[in-house]
Short mmCIF file of N, CA, C and O in Angstrom, two decimals:
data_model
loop_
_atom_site.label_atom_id
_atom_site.label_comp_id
_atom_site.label_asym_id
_atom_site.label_seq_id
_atom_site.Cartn_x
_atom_site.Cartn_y
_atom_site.Cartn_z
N UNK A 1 60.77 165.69 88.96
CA UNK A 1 59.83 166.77 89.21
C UNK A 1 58.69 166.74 88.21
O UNK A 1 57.53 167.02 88.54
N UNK A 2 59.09 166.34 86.81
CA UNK A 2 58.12 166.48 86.10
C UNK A 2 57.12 167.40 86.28
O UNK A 2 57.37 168.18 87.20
N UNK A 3 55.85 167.63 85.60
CA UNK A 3 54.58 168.21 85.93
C UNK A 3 54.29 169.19 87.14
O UNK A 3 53.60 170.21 87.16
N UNK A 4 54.79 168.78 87.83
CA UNK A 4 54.95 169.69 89.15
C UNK A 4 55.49 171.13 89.40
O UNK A 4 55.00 172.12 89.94
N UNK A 5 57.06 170.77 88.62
CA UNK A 5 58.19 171.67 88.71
C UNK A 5 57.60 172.57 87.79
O UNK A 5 58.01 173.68 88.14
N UNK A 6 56.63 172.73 86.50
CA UNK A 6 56.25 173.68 86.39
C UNK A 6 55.13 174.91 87.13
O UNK A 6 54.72 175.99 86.70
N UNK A 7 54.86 174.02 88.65
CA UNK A 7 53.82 175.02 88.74
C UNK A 7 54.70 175.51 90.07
O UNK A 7 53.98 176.29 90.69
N UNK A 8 55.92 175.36 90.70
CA UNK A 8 56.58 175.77 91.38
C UNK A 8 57.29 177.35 91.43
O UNK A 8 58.27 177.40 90.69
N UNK A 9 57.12 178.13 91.87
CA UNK A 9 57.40 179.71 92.02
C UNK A 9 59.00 179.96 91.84
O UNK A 9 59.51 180.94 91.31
N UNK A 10 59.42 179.27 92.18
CA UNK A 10 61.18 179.48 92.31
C UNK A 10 61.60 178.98 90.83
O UNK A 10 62.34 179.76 90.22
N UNK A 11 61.28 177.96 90.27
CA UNK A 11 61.37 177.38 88.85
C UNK A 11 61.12 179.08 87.76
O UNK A 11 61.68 179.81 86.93
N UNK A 12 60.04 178.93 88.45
CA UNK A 12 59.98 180.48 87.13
C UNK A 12 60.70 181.81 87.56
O UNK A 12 61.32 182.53 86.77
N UNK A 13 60.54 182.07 89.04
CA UNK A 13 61.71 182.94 89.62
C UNK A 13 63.32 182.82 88.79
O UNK A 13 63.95 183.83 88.51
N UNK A 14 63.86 181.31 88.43
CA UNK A 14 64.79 181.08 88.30
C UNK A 14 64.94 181.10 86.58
O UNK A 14 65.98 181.29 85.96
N UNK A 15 63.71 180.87 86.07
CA UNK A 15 63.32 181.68 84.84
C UNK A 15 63.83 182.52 84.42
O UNK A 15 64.94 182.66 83.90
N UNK A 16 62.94 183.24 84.65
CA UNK A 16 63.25 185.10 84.58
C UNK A 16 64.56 185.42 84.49
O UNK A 16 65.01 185.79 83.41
N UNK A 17 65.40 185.32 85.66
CA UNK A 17 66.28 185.51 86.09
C UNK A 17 67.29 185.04 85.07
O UNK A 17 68.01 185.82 84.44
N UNK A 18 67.30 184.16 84.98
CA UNK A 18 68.32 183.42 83.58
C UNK A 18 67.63 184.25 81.75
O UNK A 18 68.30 184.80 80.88
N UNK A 19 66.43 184.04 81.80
CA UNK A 19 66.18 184.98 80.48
C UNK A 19 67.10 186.34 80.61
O UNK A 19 68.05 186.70 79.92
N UNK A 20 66.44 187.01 81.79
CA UNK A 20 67.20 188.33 81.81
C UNK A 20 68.30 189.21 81.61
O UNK A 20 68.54 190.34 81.19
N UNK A 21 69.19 187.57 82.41
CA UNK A 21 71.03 187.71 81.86
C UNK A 21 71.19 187.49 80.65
O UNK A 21 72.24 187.94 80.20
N UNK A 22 70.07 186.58 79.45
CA UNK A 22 70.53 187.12 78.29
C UNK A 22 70.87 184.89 77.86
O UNK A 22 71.25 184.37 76.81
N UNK A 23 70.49 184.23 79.23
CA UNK A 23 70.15 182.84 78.77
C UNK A 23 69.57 182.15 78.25
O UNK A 23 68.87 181.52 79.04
N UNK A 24 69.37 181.68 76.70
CA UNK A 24 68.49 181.05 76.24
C UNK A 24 68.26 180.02 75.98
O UNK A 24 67.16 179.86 75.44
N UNK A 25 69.05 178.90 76.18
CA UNK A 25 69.43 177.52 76.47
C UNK A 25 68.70 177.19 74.71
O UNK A 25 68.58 177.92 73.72
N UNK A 26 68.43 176.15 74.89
CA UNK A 26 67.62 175.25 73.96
C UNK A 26 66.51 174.22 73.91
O UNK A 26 66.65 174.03 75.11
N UNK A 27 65.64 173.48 73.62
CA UNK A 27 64.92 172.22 73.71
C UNK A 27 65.50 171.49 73.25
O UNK A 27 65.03 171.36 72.12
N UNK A 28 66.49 170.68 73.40
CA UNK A 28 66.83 169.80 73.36
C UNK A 28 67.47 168.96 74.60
O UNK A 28 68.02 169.44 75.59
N UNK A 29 67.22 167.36 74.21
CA UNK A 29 67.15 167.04 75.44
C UNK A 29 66.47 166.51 76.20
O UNK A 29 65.46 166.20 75.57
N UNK A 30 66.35 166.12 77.44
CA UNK A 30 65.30 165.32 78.37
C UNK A 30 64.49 166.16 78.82
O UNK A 30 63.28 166.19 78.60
N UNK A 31 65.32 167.11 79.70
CA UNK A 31 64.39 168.25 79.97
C UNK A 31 63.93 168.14 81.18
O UNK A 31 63.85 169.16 81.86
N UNK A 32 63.37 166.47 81.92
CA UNK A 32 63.05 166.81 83.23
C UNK A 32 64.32 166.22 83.77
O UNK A 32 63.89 165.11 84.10
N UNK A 33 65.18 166.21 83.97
CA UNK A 33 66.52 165.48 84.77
C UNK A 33 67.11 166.73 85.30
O UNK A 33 67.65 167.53 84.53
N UNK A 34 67.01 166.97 86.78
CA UNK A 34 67.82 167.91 87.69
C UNK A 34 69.16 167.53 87.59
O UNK A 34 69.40 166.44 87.07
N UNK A 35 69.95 168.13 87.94
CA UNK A 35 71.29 168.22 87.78
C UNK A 35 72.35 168.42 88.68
O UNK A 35 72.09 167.63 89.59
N UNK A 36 73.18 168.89 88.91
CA UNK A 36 74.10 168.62 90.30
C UNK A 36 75.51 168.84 90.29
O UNK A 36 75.93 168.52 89.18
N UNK A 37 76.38 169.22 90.98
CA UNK A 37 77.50 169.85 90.91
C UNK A 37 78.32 168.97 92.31
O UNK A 37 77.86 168.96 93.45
N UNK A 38 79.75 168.20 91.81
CA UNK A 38 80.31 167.42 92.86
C UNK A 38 81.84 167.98 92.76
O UNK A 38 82.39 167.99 91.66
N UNK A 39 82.44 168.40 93.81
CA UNK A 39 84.29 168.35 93.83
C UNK A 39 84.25 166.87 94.73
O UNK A 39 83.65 166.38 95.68
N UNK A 40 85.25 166.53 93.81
CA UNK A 40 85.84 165.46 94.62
C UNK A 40 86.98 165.35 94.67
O UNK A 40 87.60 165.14 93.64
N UNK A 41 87.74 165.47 96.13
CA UNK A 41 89.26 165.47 96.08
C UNK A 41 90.03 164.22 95.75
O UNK A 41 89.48 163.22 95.28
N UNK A 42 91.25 164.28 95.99
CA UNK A 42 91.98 163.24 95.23
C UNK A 42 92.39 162.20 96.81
O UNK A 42 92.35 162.46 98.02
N UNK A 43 92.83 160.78 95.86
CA UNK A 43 92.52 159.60 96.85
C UNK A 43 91.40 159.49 97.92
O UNK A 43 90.19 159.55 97.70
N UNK A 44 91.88 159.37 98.87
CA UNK A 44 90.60 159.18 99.80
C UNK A 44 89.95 160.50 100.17
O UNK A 44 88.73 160.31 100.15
N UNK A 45 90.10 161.14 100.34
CA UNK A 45 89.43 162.83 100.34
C UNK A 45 87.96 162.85 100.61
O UNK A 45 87.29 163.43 101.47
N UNK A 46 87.52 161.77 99.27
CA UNK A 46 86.14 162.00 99.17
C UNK A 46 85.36 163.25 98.43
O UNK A 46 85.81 164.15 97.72
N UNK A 47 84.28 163.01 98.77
CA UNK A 47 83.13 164.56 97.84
C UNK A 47 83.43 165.38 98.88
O UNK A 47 83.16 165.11 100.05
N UNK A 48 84.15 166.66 98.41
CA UNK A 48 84.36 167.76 99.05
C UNK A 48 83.25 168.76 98.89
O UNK A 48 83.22 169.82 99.53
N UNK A 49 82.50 168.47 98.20
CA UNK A 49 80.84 169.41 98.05
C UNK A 49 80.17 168.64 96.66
O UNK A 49 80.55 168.31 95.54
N UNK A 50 78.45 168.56 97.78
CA UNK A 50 77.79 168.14 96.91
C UNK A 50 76.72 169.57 96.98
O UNK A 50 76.42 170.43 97.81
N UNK A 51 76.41 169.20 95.56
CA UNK A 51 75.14 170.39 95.57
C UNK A 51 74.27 169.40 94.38
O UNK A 51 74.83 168.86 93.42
N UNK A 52 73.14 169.32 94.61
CA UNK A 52 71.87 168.89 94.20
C UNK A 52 70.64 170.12 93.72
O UNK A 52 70.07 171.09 94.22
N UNK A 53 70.67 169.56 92.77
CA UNK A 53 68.74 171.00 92.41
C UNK A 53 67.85 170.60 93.02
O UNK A 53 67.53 169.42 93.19
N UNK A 54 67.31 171.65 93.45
CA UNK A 54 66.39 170.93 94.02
C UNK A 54 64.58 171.43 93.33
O UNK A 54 63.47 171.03 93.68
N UNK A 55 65.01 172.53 92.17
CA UNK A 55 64.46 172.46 91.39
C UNK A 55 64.82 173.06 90.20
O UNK A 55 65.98 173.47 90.15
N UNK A 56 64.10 173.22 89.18
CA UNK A 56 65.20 173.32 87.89
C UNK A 56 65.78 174.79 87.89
O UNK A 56 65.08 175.70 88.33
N UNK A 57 67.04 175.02 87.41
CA UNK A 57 67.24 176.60 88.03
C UNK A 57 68.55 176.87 89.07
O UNK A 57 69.38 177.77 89.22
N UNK A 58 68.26 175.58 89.70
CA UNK A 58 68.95 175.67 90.97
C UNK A 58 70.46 176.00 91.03
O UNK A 58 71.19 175.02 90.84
N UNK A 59 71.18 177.36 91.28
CA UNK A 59 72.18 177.18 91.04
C UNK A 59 73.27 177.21 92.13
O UNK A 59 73.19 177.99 93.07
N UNK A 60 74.10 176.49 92.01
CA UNK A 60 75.48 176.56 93.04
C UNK A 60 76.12 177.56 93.45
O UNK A 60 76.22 178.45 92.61
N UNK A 61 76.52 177.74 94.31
CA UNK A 61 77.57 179.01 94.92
C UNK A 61 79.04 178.93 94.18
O UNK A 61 79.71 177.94 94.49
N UNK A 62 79.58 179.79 93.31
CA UNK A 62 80.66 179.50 92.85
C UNK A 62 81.69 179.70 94.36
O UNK A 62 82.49 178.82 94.69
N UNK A 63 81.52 180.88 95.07
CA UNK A 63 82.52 181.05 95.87
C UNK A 63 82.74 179.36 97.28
O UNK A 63 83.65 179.02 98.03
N UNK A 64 81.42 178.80 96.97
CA UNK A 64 81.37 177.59 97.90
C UNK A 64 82.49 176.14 96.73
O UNK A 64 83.29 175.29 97.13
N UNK A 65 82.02 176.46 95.33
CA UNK A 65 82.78 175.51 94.90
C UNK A 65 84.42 175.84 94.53
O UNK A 65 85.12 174.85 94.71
N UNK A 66 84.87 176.59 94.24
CA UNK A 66 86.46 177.54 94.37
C UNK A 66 86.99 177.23 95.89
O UNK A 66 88.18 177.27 96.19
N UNK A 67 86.05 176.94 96.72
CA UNK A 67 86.37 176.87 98.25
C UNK A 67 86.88 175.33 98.18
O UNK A 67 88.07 175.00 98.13
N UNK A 68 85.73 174.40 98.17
CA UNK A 68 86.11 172.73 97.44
C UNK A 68 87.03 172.83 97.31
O UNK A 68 87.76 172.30 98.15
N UNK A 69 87.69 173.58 96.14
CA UNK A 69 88.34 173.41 95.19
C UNK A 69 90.18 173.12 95.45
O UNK A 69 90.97 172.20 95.29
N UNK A 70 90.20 174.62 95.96
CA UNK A 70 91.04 174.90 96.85
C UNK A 70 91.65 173.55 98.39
O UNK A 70 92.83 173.36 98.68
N UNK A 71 90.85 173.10 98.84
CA UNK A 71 90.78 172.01 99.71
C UNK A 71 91.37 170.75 98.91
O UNK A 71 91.89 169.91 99.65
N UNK A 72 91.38 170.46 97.54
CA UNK A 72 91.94 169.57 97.18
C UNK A 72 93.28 169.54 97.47
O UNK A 72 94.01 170.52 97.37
N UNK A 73 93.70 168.15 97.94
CA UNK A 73 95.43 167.76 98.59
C UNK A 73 95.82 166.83 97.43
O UNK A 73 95.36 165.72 97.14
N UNK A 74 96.78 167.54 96.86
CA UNK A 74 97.06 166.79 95.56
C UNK A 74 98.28 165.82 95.88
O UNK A 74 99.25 166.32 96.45
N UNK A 75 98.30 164.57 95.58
CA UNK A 75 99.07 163.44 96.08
C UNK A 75 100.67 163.81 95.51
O UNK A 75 100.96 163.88 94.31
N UNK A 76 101.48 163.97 96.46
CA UNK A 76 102.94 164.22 96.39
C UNK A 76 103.95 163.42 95.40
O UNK A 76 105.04 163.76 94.94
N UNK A 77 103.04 161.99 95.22
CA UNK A 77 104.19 160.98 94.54
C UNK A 77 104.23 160.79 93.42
O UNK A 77 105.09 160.04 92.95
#
């Protein structure tokens, strides 16, 4: 995103929003690298949820990843 992602409305929406709760993260770091959230079940299963940013901010549904979560079939042997 670089350069961009700062002039994006939801980036600072997602701002705010995180200052507000009292988030103050840090500078340290890369800083432009989006980030991403994967369950992956066990053996063949596969990615049981992907979630991608799609800009910085972006956050996941906990009740969607507990859902994933839950779906994992844990191997019997």
């Amino acid at each position: 995103m670089m350069l961009s992602g700062f002039f994006r409305i939801g980036v600072w929406q997602n701002f705010v929003r995180a200052w507000k709760s009292g988030y103050s993260g840090n500078l340290e770091g890369e800083g432009f690298t989006l980030g991403g959230v994967y369950v992956i079940g066990a053996g063949r299963q596969g990615v049981l949820l992907e979630h991608r940013e799609k800009e910085f901010g972006d956050k996941v549904s906990l009740p969607a990843v507990l859902e994933a979560a839950e779906r994992i079939k844990l191997d019997a042997s």
